[in-house]
Amino acid sequence: MLQTGFINNAHTDLVTCAVYDYYGSKLATCGLDQKISVWLLEESRWTLGDEWKAHDAPVLHLAWAHPEFGQVIASASVDRTVKIWEKDKGVWKEKAVLLDCRATVRQVEFSPSVFGLRLAVVSADGWLRVYDCLDQTRLDAWALADQMEFGNPGLDELQQLQQVGTTTTTTASTSSTAGTAAKVQVGGSREADGGWSLSWCKDRYWGQLVACVLGSSGVVNIVQFSPSRPPQVVLKLEESPGVVISTVSWAPSCGRSYHLIATGGRDGHVKIWKVDGPMIEDEEDEDEGGEEKKWSAQLVADFDDHANVGGMTGGVVGKVEWNVTGTILSSSGSDGRVRLWKATTTSAGRIWRIAGSVGVEQQKQKEKE
Amino acid sequence: MSGNPNLIINTSADFFYDPRTQGYQGPSQAVRLQRACTNGGGAISKSPDGARCVVTGKESLKILRIVDPSQTNDLEDTIQYKTSAFGGGSSRIEASRNFWDGSGLKIDSSSTCVAWCREEYKSKILTSARNGELIMWDINKSGSKYERKSKDHIRSIHALSISPVVSNYCITGSSDGDLRVWDLREFQKSIMRVRHPTGIRTIVFSPVVWSPLQAVVGLENGSIHRWDLKMGQRGSLDRIMVAHSASVTSLDWCSTSSATSSSGVPTSEPTGNGYGWIVSGGLDRCVNVWDLTSVTNSKSSHMPHKPIYTLHPSFQVRRVLWRPSHECEIAVISNGEFSSGSNPDMGPSAGASASIQSNQARAIVRTSSMRSSPKGPASNDGGMGDTAEIWDVRRGWIAKWHVNGSAAEGGSTDVAFGGPNTLWTQHGSGMFSQLDLRDTTKPVEAIPRVSLTSDASGSLTFVTSSANRWEIPYDDIRPDVLKLANRSGIKQKGIGDPILQNTSQITGSLDGLEDDNLQTFVQLAKTYVIEGDDRQKICSSNAQVKWLHKRIAFEAGHLEAAQIWTLVGASLTNVIPDPPSRPPPKNNMMHSVSAPAVVSYNLPADSRTSPGSRSARGSEKATSVYSHQLYARSLSRASGHRRPTPSSSNNTSPHHGLTSLPPMTPMTGKLPAYLGRRESIDSGDNGFSSRRSSVYRRPSASYGASPSSSSLKHVGEGALDDSDSSSSSGAEVNNSKDSVFDDEESDIRKTHVSPAIAVSRISHPSPLSRVAGQNQWKGNEDEEQDEENDDDEDSASPRSTDSEGSNGVSKSRSQSVTLHTSASFTARSSNSRLSVSSSQQKPLVRQDSHSSIRTVVASGDSFYRGDHNGGNSLKVEETIKDLRNVPVQQRKENSSVPLEMTKGQTDEENLPSKTVVWTQRHANLVEEEERRMRSIVWDAAHQKLEEMADNGDVQMCAMLAILVPKELSLKKHQRLMFIESYIERLTRLQLFTCASYIRKHVPVEDIQKPSLVETVIYTACGRCKKAFISTSKSSITGEYSYCTNCRISITCSICRLPVRGLMFQCSVCSHGGHQLCYRRYYMARPMMDVASDALTDLTSHSNQARGSTSASEVSRSTASTASTAGTDDESTSTTSTSVQDTSSETGVEPSEPTSRSRLLGHPCVVPLCGHHCWIAKIEENKET
C-alpha cells in the first residue's frame, strides 16, 4: 500500500529541490534559505541528518555523485556558483567552488559514473558547461572540460523590450497613446520566463549525452560530448517552438534499444519523446556498420493535465522525473499535483496513460489526521 | 495574511493587486543620465523639496532635477541646468554644472557622503571627504568655490547625517572612531565628540520627534550603539555588540508606522510606535530590523538585542533604505565591487568573488574560465552589478522585487527614493537613473517550487506547491478597497507582522509505488541461480523459484516470467543428447537460426531431414517427440491452422489427442484460456488422490512397456507413496513443529550450498520464518524426495542408488537438491505447509506444486544420468516424466479455479504418449522438428524479451541475457545493457551480494571487471584491532598468524592451532578461531535456551552492534566485527554467511515484541566464558 511520509518545515522558506542519493537512503534538500539539508531514513521517517548553510543565495539545485566517489553533493545557486561538498569525517565540507557561470546556476547533474566524475551545469547565461574532476581523492580540482552556448532569441527580444523602457535616447514612442503603449513592460526576468534544465543519458553505449534546455526557445538539445571533438548537438526536439520547456528528464533505458525523454513545459504539457540513435559500437560489432542509424525522435505522448488549475488554464509543469526502470514518469506542476504516467501495451503499440495523481489538498488532510 | 485561505481565494481578485500592472497607470518614469558623476559612482542626497538631488563623487558635485511631465514646471531654480536626458515616458533629468570644477579642492577632498540640509539651510549641501574634511556648499552661490570647510576628524568621514527634526544639527562618523556633532550655525568646530572602539561606518540621526537628539551608530566590528547626544560620551543607551558579524555599513531609522524614512517628512507627534524601527545592513550579507517600538524615553529602556527580522540578501549590503509609503519594504543595495559599465576589462563582479576556496581549485577554475570566449548574453551583461532589491521584512530569504535596470553600468553605488514608486540610483559608471519601481521582476518566479525524485525501491519524494498568487509578500491590498478588505477580515500587512511560514509547499514521500514488485524482485534476486553448466536445469529451477514466489505475491507479470523460464528451460533441453564433442545448445540454435526455412513449420518435416547420422538414438528421442508436440500445438493454434504431422507414425500417436488442446505459448493473448485448460487437466489429475496417483504412475506404466527388467513392484510403490503423501497432506498441518528446530541445523548447513540462498535468508525476520521461507521451495522437493527415498528404501531397486548418486552430483554443483534422511522430511514439508497456508491456498493447489517440484528434481537427475550413464532405460522414463510435467503442471498453478475435465481425456492423453515413447525412432525428423520449434520459440522469446524491456522488467531481461543470449540472438552490447542495468538496480537496492553473484558468474569481461580490480582485504589483529602491516614482500603464508603489536600468535579456541588467515571472532568475548572449526562446532550442536536475564544485556549488545535491519548493512557490519579482517562486502559474503544468519535474526529481534518467543543461543566455545556468541529468537506460536 502507498505510504506517505512528510517532511515538515524542511526549510524556512521554499524548498527548491529534493534529491535522493544513489541508494535512496538519503535525501538532500535545498531551499531559499541558502541551506542544504541531508535527511536520513530512520524507521521509515525522514530525520534530519545534516544541515548547513551552503551558499549566499538561494540554492536551486542539488545532485549526488555516484557513491563510488564518496558522499559528494554538487549544489547550484543563485549566487552564480556551483559548490562541491563532501562528507568528510562526519562533516560536510566545501571542496570546490566553480565560478565560471555568469548568471544564476539553474541545474547541476553528475554524469553516469562510467564517465568518471563529471558534472554538467546549466546556468541562466545560456551556457552548458561540463566539468571534470581532476583529483577524485581530493575533489578540489575541477577543470571546465567542455562548454557550449545556446543562442537564445527569446532572451534577446526580452532584453530589447527592457531596453525600450529605460533607454536614454529618446525613442520617440510613435504610438504614444500613453497608458497603453508606453506602459511599463511588466515581464518576468529572463530567468522566470525561461527554462533551464539538463539530464544525462544514463547509459554509456550511446556516448556521453546530455539533454538540455536553455532559455525560452522551447527546444530540447541533445548534446553529445566526446573526448576527441567538441560537443555536438546531435538532435533537437522541437514540437511547439516558443513554448518554454522548464524541465527535461532522460529515462534510464534499462537495456531498451531506444530512449525516452520527458519534458515539461510552461504551457502545462508533459511530453514524452522516443529517441533513437546510433550506438557507439564496440569493436567486434562491425556487422551493422553499414547501416548507420541517424538520431531521430518521435513524440509518443503529450498530456496537458497540469495546464488546468482550478478550472483555469495557465498551469506550468515544474519537474518531470522517471522512475528507476524508466517505466513510470512522474510530473509535478503548479496545479499542486504530482501525476504519474505509465505505458501500457496495447494492440496499437505502447500507449502512455495517467496512472494516478497525488494532490496537495489530499495531503494536507492526511496531515491533519 | 489572513488565516482563512478560502476567503482569500474568493476575494483576492477584488482586494489584492499587482502594483506593477494594476496600480498607477502613467507612463514609465524611467530615465537615465550618462555621466552624472565621475567614474566610480558617488553618493546621492535628495533635496527637501523632493524634486532635485545632489550627486557627488570623485571631483564632482552636480545638482540633478528630475522633471515629471505630469507636474507643472515651476522652474524657480537659480541653478542653470545644462544637460538633460529624456526617458521613454518623457520624464526628464536635467543636470547642473559640476560645482567641483574650479572649487580649488584637491582629490583627497573627494566626497564620501553628501547631505542636503533642510529648512533654513535648504540651499546648503554638506559633503564629507576622505581626508576628514566637512565641506559646505551653497547651490545659490554664483561663484565657483565651496562655502565653508572644516576639519575635525583625523581620518576619513564615512557617514554624515542631518537631523530630520532639528535642522541645524549634523553628525558625522569617521573611521577614527569618533562621532562628532556639528551645529551648522557655528561650523568651525564640532560641538561634541563621542568615541568608539573602532571606526564608524554608518550613522543615523533620530527621526523621533519627541527625542530628536539621539543617534545610532554602526561600527566596523559589527556593533550598533545608540546614543543620547545630550549626554555625550555618557549617554550610551544601547550597545549591541554583535548586531552583525561584519561591518555595519548602513542604517536607516523609520519612526512611524506610516514608514516615513529618515529622508522623508517626519511626523511631529509621538505615535504608539515608540522609537519605530531601525534597519541595519552589513557586510555579513544580513539586513536586520530592530524593533524599537517598546523603547521609551527612560534610560533603562533598551532596544532588544535580537533583531525582529533578518533578511538574507545574496550580497554584502551597501545601503538599506525604508521605502516610503510601503510599510515592510526595504531597498537593499549591494556592496559588490562595481565595475565601470562599458569597460569590460573590469570583468564581472559577483557575490561569488568573496567565496573562499582552495588555491588549486581556484587556479584551475580560473584558467578554464579564461578559455571561455566571453561573448553572447554573458558579455552583454558586462559590468553587471548586483540588482537593487526591494525586500519585504516578512520574507527573509528572497527579495520581493528586483528593480530592472539597476544592475546596469556597474550597479548602484547609492540610492534614494524619489518617491514611493521611483528610485534614484547612482551607478558605478557615473550614470544616474531614475528607475520606475513598476518595472520590476519577482525573483520568486524564477525559483523552482516543485521537485521530484525517485529511488530504486520505487519510492518517490515530491515537493508540491499550491502557490497563491497573493502570497506574502505580494499581498498588496488595492488602496481603494482597503476598508472593504478590512471589513472582510483581511488585515493590511504591516511591520511587526509574523514572518512567512512556508505553508504553500508540501514535502513528502510516497513509498510503495512498486512495493509488491519490489518484494518479489528482491526475493527473486536472492534466489535466482545463474551458475552451473546445465542451463536447462538452471532455467527450471529458476522457474520453480518464480512459481513459488508468485504465490507470495500474486502478480500477473510473474506468471509470464515463470512461463518464460519454463519455455526456455524446455527449449534448452536437447531432445537427443548431442555427441560429447558438440556443445549441446549452441549448435542446435545455430542451425535453427541459420536455416530460415525452418520457421515455416507448415511444411512436412521430411523434406528437411538432416543427415541422419543420429538416427539410432534409442528411446530417448521419444521425449523429443513429446516436446515437439507441445510446441507444435502452440504454434498451430497461434497460426490458426493445424500443423501436419511430420511422419506417418505420428498419426497413430497421441498427436490427435494433444492437438485438441489449446496452445501453450505464453506470448499470445490466449494465455488465460490455455491456462484454464491446463488447470483442468491437472485438476483432473489431482482433484482426487486416485487421479494424482495415476499421474504419478505414468512412468511406471511405461516401465511395463520398457525393455528393461525393472520391476513392476515400482508401480505399486509409487501408488503407495502417493497415498502416503496424501494422507500426510491431511495430517501435515498437525505435524509437530519441534522438528523445525531439530532440523534447523541441517537447514543452516544446507544453505551453504549456494550463496544466493543464504542471502535470501537474511531478510527473513525470524529463524522460523526463515526456515519456512527456505522450505517453500526446498521442502517441497524434500517431500518428493521423501517419496523417492521411500521407493528406494522399500524396493531396493537399482534406482535408489542412482538417485542418491545423482543427488550427490547435484549437490556438488551447488544445486540445492540435497540428500536428506527421511526423518527430517516430514518436518520440512510441514514447514512448507505452514508457509503456504498463509497464502490461503487449498491443499489441492499445493499438491500441484509438489508435483511440479518433483518434475524438476526428476529432470535434474535424469539429465545427469542421461549424460553419464547413457542409455539406461530407467532414466529415460524419468525424462519423460519431466517433459510431461514441466510445461503442463506448472501452468496450472496460475488460476485457482479448478475446472473439471473428464478423466478419460487425460488418460487418453497420457496413454498414447507412452506408446509414442517407444515407437518413434526417426531421429533426424525429430531433430529437424526440434530445430524448427526452437527457432519459433526463440523468436517468440525474443519478442517477449523486448516487451519485458519495455515494461522495465530488468531482472527477467538480464536473466535471459545471461543464460540464453545466443539463442535470443542478442548482440553483445544488448546483453551488456541488460545485465549492467540489472546490476545497477541491485546495487541501488543495496543487494550487493546479489550483484556480486551476477558479476562473478557472468563470464563477460565488462561485467567482471569491477570485481576484479581494487578488491582489497584490509586485515587487523583480532586482539588489539591494529592493522596488520605487511612488512615483507615475500609471500609467506603464515604472515598473518603473528601480530607484531601483541607479539603473540593467535590460536583457534577450538583446535588450539594458530590461525593463519581470516578468523571468526565474537565481537563481544573476543574468542574466535578458524572459520571451519567454528562452523563445524556450531553446526554440530543445537542451540540452547538462553536465560531470560541474559536477554537484556545480550540483546542490547546485539542491537548496538547490529542495529541495522538492512540486509546488506548487516552483512557488512558482521563481516567486519565477526572476523578479524574487515573486508570488502563482496569478498566476505560467503565466508560470513553463517554469521549473517544469526545476526539478521538478532537485528530484527526487537521489531516483533508481540509474539511469544524463545531465545536460543550458541554458547561460546571457551569453557568458562559463559557468553553466548550467537543468539536467535524463535517464534513459538507461529502456527496459530
mmCIF file of C-alpha atoms in Angstrom, chain B residues 496-678:
data_model
loop_
_atom_site.group_PDB
_atom_site.id
_atom_site.type_symbol
_atom_site.label_atom_id
_atom_site.label_comp_id
_atom_site.label_asym_id
_atom_site.label_seq_id
_atom_site.Cartn_x
_atom_site.Cartn_y
_atom_site.Cartn_z
ATOM 1 C CA GLY B 496 5.557 43.730 13.064
ATOM 2 C CA ASP B 497 3.626 41.006 11.314
ATOM 3 C CA PRO B 498 4.896 37.498 11.741
ATOM 4 C CA ILE B 499 7.349 36.237 9.205
ATOM 5 C CA LEU B 500 6.322 33.982 6.407
ATOM 6 C CA GLN B 501 5.692 30.377 7.182
ATOM 7 C CA ASN B 502 6.196 28.095 4.268
ATOM 8 C CA THR B 503 2.767 26.611 4.018
ATOM 9 C CA SER B 504 2.362 26.596 0.282
ATOM 10 C CA GLN B 505 4.634 23.657 -0.182
ATOM 11 C CA ILE B 506 4.282 20.083 0.846
ATOM 12 C CA THR B 507 7.313 17.897 1.020
ATOM 13 C CA GLY B 508 6.654 14.253 1.376
ATOM 14 C CA SER B 509 7.497 10.889 0.087
ATOM 15 C CA LEU B 510 5.380 8.161 -1.316
ATOM 16 C CA ASP B 511 6.574 4.709 -0.575
ATOM 17 C CA GLY B 512 5.416 1.558 -2.087
ATOM 18 C CA LEU B 513 4.677 2.646 -5.589
ATOM 19 C CA GLU B 514 6.139 -0.650 -6.628
ATOM 20 C CA ASP B 515 6.107 -2.350 -3.328
ATOM 21 C CA ASP B 516 4.800 -5.701 -4.417
ATOM 22 C CA ASN B 517 7.066 -5.726 -7.349
ATOM 23 C CA LEU B 518 9.947 -4.794 -5.187
ATOM 24 C CA GLN B 519 9.453 -7.539 -2.696
ATOM 25 C CA THR B 520 9.284 -10.068 -5.414
ATOM 26 C CA PHE B 521 12.226 -8.520 -7.125
ATOM 27 C CA VAL B 522 14.326 -8.749 -4.031
ATOM 28 C CA GLN B 523 13.336 -12.283 -3.303
ATOM 29 C CA LEU B 524 13.926 -13.354 -6.808
ATOM 30 C CA ALA B 525 17.236 -11.598 -6.920
ATOM 31 C CA LYS B 526 18.272 -13.582 -3.942
ATOM 32 C CA THR B 527 17.077 -16.900 -5.184
ATOM 33 C CA TYR B 528 17.754 -16.865 -8.874
ATOM 34 C CA VAL B 529 20.521 -19.180 -9.843
ATOM 35 C CA ILE B 530 22.712 -18.492 -12.828
ATOM 36 C CA GLU B 531 25.747 -20.569 -12.230
ATOM 37 C CA GLY B 532 26.399 -24.114 -13.239
ATOM 38 C CA ASP B 533 26.867 -25.617 -16.608
ATOM 39 C CA ASP B 534 23.485 -27.130 -17.085
ATOM 40 C CA ARG B 535 21.433 -24.290 -18.332
ATOM 41 C CA GLN B 536 18.291 -26.222 -18.666
ATOM 42 C CA LYS B 537 18.364 -27.129 -15.068
ATOM 43 C CA ILE B 538 19.024 -23.577 -14.114
ATOM 44 C CA CYS B 539 16.029 -22.497 -16.027
ATOM 45 C CA SER B 540 13.769 -24.996 -14.491
ATOM 46 C CA SER B 541 14.955 -24.291 -11.015
ATOM 47 C CA ASN B 542 14.502 -20.609 -11.625
ATOM 48 C CA ALA B 543 11.073 -21.308 -12.904
ATOM 49 C CA GLN B 544 10.358 -23.051 -9.676
ATOM 50 C CA VAL B 545 11.624 -20.105 -7.779
ATOM 51 C CA LYS B 546 9.373 -17.930 -9.759
ATOM 52 C CA TRP B 547 6.384 -20.056 -9.159
ATOM 53 C CA LEU B 548 6.941 -20.283 -5.515
ATOM 54 C CA HIS B 549 7.374 -16.606 -5.136
ATOM 55 C CA LYS B 550 4.403 -15.990 -7.220
ATOM 56 C CA ARG B 551 2.409 -17.490 -4.511
ATOM 57 C CA ILE B 552 3.680 -14.946 -2.097
ATOM 58 C CA ALA B 553 2.997 -12.020 -4.334
ATOM 59 C CA PHE B 554 0.276 -12.591 -6.802
ATOM 60 C CA GLU B 555 1.406 -10.726 -9.782
ATOM 61 C CA ALA B 556 0.307 -11.138 -13.284
ATOM 62 C CA GLY B 557 3.716 -10.352 -14.631
ATOM 63 C CA HIS B 558 5.414 -13.094 -12.768
ATOM 64 C CA LEU B 559 3.258 -15.631 -14.325
ATOM 65 C CA GLU B 560 4.656 -14.724 -17.662
ATOM 66 C CA ALA B 561 8.157 -14.765 -16.353
ATOM 67 C CA ALA B 562 7.762 -18.211 -14.993
ATOM 68 C CA GLN B 563 6.386 -19.355 -18.268
ATOM 69 C CA ILE B 564 9.363 -17.913 -19.998
ATOM 70 C CA TRP B 565 11.625 -19.802 -17.707
ATOM 71 C CA THR B 566 9.823 -22.986 -18.364
ATOM 72 C CA LEU B 567 9.777 -22.403 -22.036
ATOM 73 C CA VAL B 568 13.407 -21.525 -22.192
ATOM 74 C CA GLY B 569 14.312 -24.399 -19.986
ATOM 75 C CA ALA B 570 12.375 -26.780 -22.133
ATOM 76 C CA SER B 571 13.833 -25.389 -25.296
ATOM 77 C CA LEU B 572 17.291 -25.811 -23.994
ATOM 78 C CA THR B 573 16.740 -29.444 -23.402
ATOM 79 C CA ASN B 574 18.192 -31.362 -26.182
ATOM 80 C CA VAL B 575 15.805 -33.975 -27.126
ATOM 81 C CA ILE B 576 18.559 -36.075 -28.447
ATOM 82 C CA PRO B 577 21.677 -35.603 -26.461
ATOM 83 C CA ASP B 578 24.443 -34.328 -28.571
ATOM 84 C CA PRO B 579 27.666 -36.104 -29.016
ATOM 85 C CA PRO B 580 30.047 -35.049 -26.335
ATOM 86 C CA SER B 581 32.216 -33.265 -28.831
ATOM 87 C CA ARG B 582 29.482 -30.822 -29.577
ATOM 88 C CA PRO B 583 28.290 -28.228 -27.119
ATOM 89 C CA PRO B 584 24.656 -29.059 -26.827
ATOM 90 C CA PRO B 585 22.523 -25.965 -27.112
ATOM 91 C CA LYS B 586 24.622 -23.765 -29.285
ATOM 92 C CA ASN B 587 24.753 -25.957 -32.277
ATOM 93 C CA ASN B 588 21.119 -26.545 -32.415
ATOM 94 C CA MET B 589 20.468 -22.950 -32.067
ATOM 95 C CA MET B 590 22.789 -22.071 -34.830
ATOM 96 C CA HIS B 591 21.147 -24.459 -37.091
ATOM 97 C CA SER B 592 17.740 -23.251 -36.483
ATOM 98 C CA VAL B 593 18.698 -19.664 -36.829
ATOM 99 C CA SER B 594 20.656 -20.112 -39.960
ATOM 100 C CA ALA B 595 18.012 -22.071 -41.720
ATOM 101 C CA PRO B 596 15.210 -19.699 -42.481
ATOM 102 C CA ALA B 597 13.007 -22.322 -43.931
ATOM 103 C CA VAL B 598 12.813 -23.915 -40.584
ATOM 104 C CA VAL B 599 10.483 -21.258 -39.427
ATOM 105 C CA SER B 600 7.782 -22.293 -41.807
ATOM 106 C CA TYR B 601 6.632 -25.147 -39.796
ATOM 107 C CA ASN B 602 3.781 -25.979 -42.076
ATOM 108 C CA LEU B 603 5.936 -27.864 -44.460
ATOM 109 C CA PRO B 604 6.361 -31.524 -43.961
ATOM 110 C CA ALA B 605 9.356 -32.226 -41.917
ATOM 111 C CA ASP B 606 10.554 -34.999 -44.152
ATOM 112 C CA SER B 607 11.692 -32.577 -46.783
ATOM 113 C CA ARG B 608 14.245 -31.135 -44.472
ATOM 114 C CA THR B 609 15.544 -34.028 -42.618
ATOM 115 C CA SER B 610 19.059 -33.550 -41.560
ATOM 116 C CA PRO B 611 21.715 -36.052 -42.470
ATOM 117 C CA GLY B 612 20.546 -38.884 -40.421
ATOM 118 C CA SER B 613 23.679 -39.713 -38.659
ATOM 119 C CA ARG B 614 21.948 -39.760 -35.382
ATOM 120 C CA SER B 615 19.009 -41.874 -36.175
ATOM 121 C CA ALA B 616 19.665 -44.517 -33.661
ATOM 122 C CA ARG B 617 19.112 -42.622 -30.557
ATOM 123 C CA GLY B 618 17.267 -45.188 -28.681
ATOM 124 C CA SER B 619 14.263 -44.475 -26.670
ATOM 125 C CA GLU B 620 15.340 -41.034 -25.635
ATOM 126 C CA LYS B 621 14.115 -39.325 -28.710
ATOM 127 C CA ALA B 622 10.647 -40.174 -27.744
ATOM 128 C CA THR B 623 10.775 -37.343 -25.348
ATOM 129 C CA SER B 624 11.649 -35.037 -28.135
ATOM 130 C CA VAL B 625 8.560 -36.001 -29.920
ATOM 131 C CA TYR B 626 6.679 -35.113 -26.972
ATOM 132 C CA SER B 627 8.198 -31.734 -26.591
ATOM 133 C CA HIS B 628 7.605 -31.173 -30.227
ATOM 134 C CA GLN B 629 4.065 -31.887 -29.745
ATOM 135 C CA LEU B 630 3.817 -29.348 -27.092
ATOM 136 C CA TYR B 631 5.241 -26.630 -29.193
ATOM 137 C CA ALA B 632 3.531 -27.783 -32.243
ATOM 138 C CA ARG B 633 0.302 -27.340 -30.520
ATOM 139 C CA SER B 634 1.068 -23.890 -29.524
ATOM 140 C CA LEU B 635 2.154 -22.949 -32.940
ATOM 141 C CA SER B 636 -0.671 -24.462 -34.736
ATOM 142 C CA ARG B 637 -3.103 -22.710 -32.556
ATOM 143 C CA ALA B 638 -1.347 -19.461 -32.794
ATOM 144 C CA SER B 639 -1.173 -19.587 -36.518
ATOM 145 C CA GLY B 640 -4.686 -20.714 -36.859
ATOM 146 C CA HIS B 641 -4.229 -23.939 -38.698
ATOM 147 C CA ARG B 642 -3.176 -27.275 -37.706
ATOM 148 C CA ARG B 643 0.273 -28.493 -38.164
ATOM 149 C CA PRO B 644 0.642 -31.503 -40.344
ATOM 150 C CA THR B 645 2.189 -34.335 -38.538
ATOM 151 C CA PRO B 646 5.661 -34.950 -39.716
ATOM 152 C CA SER B 647 5.515 -38.636 -40.089
ATOM 153 C CA SER B 648 3.005 -41.310 -40.610
ATOM 154 C CA SER B 649 3.796 -42.999 -37.427
ATOM 155 C CA ASN B 650 2.769 -39.903 -35.624
ATOM 156 C CA ASN B 651 -0.692 -40.259 -36.892
ATOM 157 C CA THR B 652 -1.279 -43.063 -34.555
ATOM 158 C CA SER B 653 0.486 -41.223 -31.879
ATOM 159 C CA PRO B 654 -1.118 -39.056 -29.271
ATOM 160 C CA HIS B 655 -0.898 -36.061 -31.527
ATOM 161 C CA HIS B 656 -4.557 -36.284 -32.136
ATOM 162 C CA GLY B 657 -5.351 -36.164 -28.571
ATOM 163 C CA LEU B 658 -2.902 -33.462 -27.962
ATOM 164 C CA THR B 659 -3.673 -31.180 -30.778
ATOM 165 C CA SER B 660 -7.082 -30.787 -29.394
ATOM 166 C CA LEU B 661 -5.534 -28.956 -26.549
ATOM 167 C CA PRO B 662 -5.214 -25.238 -26.608
ATOM 168 C CA PRO B 663 -1.884 -23.691 -27.477
ATOM 169 C CA MET B 664 0.635 -23.127 -24.821
ATOM 170 C CA THR B 665 2.505 -20.112 -25.978
ATOM 171 C CA PRO B 666 2.640 -17.640 -23.223
ATOM 172 C CA MET B 667 3.117 -14.831 -25.689
ATOM 173 C CA THR B 668 -0.317 -14.775 -27.053
ATOM 174 C CA GLY B 669 -3.293 -13.203 -25.557
ATOM 175 C CA LYS B 670 -4.967 -16.535 -25.374
ATOM 176 C CA LEU B 671 -2.907 -17.426 -22.439
ATOM 177 C CA PRO B 672 -5.549 -17.429 -19.768
ATOM 178 C CA ALA B 673 -7.772 -19.708 -21.720
ATOM 179 C CA TYR B 674 -4.984 -22.046 -22.174
ATOM 180 C CA LEU B 675 -4.157 -21.945 -18.565
ATOM 181 C CA GLY B 676 -7.617 -22.734 -17.675
ATOM 182 C CA ARG B 677 -7.491 -25.726 -19.815
ATOM 183 C CA ARG B 678 -4.275 -26.933 -18.424
#
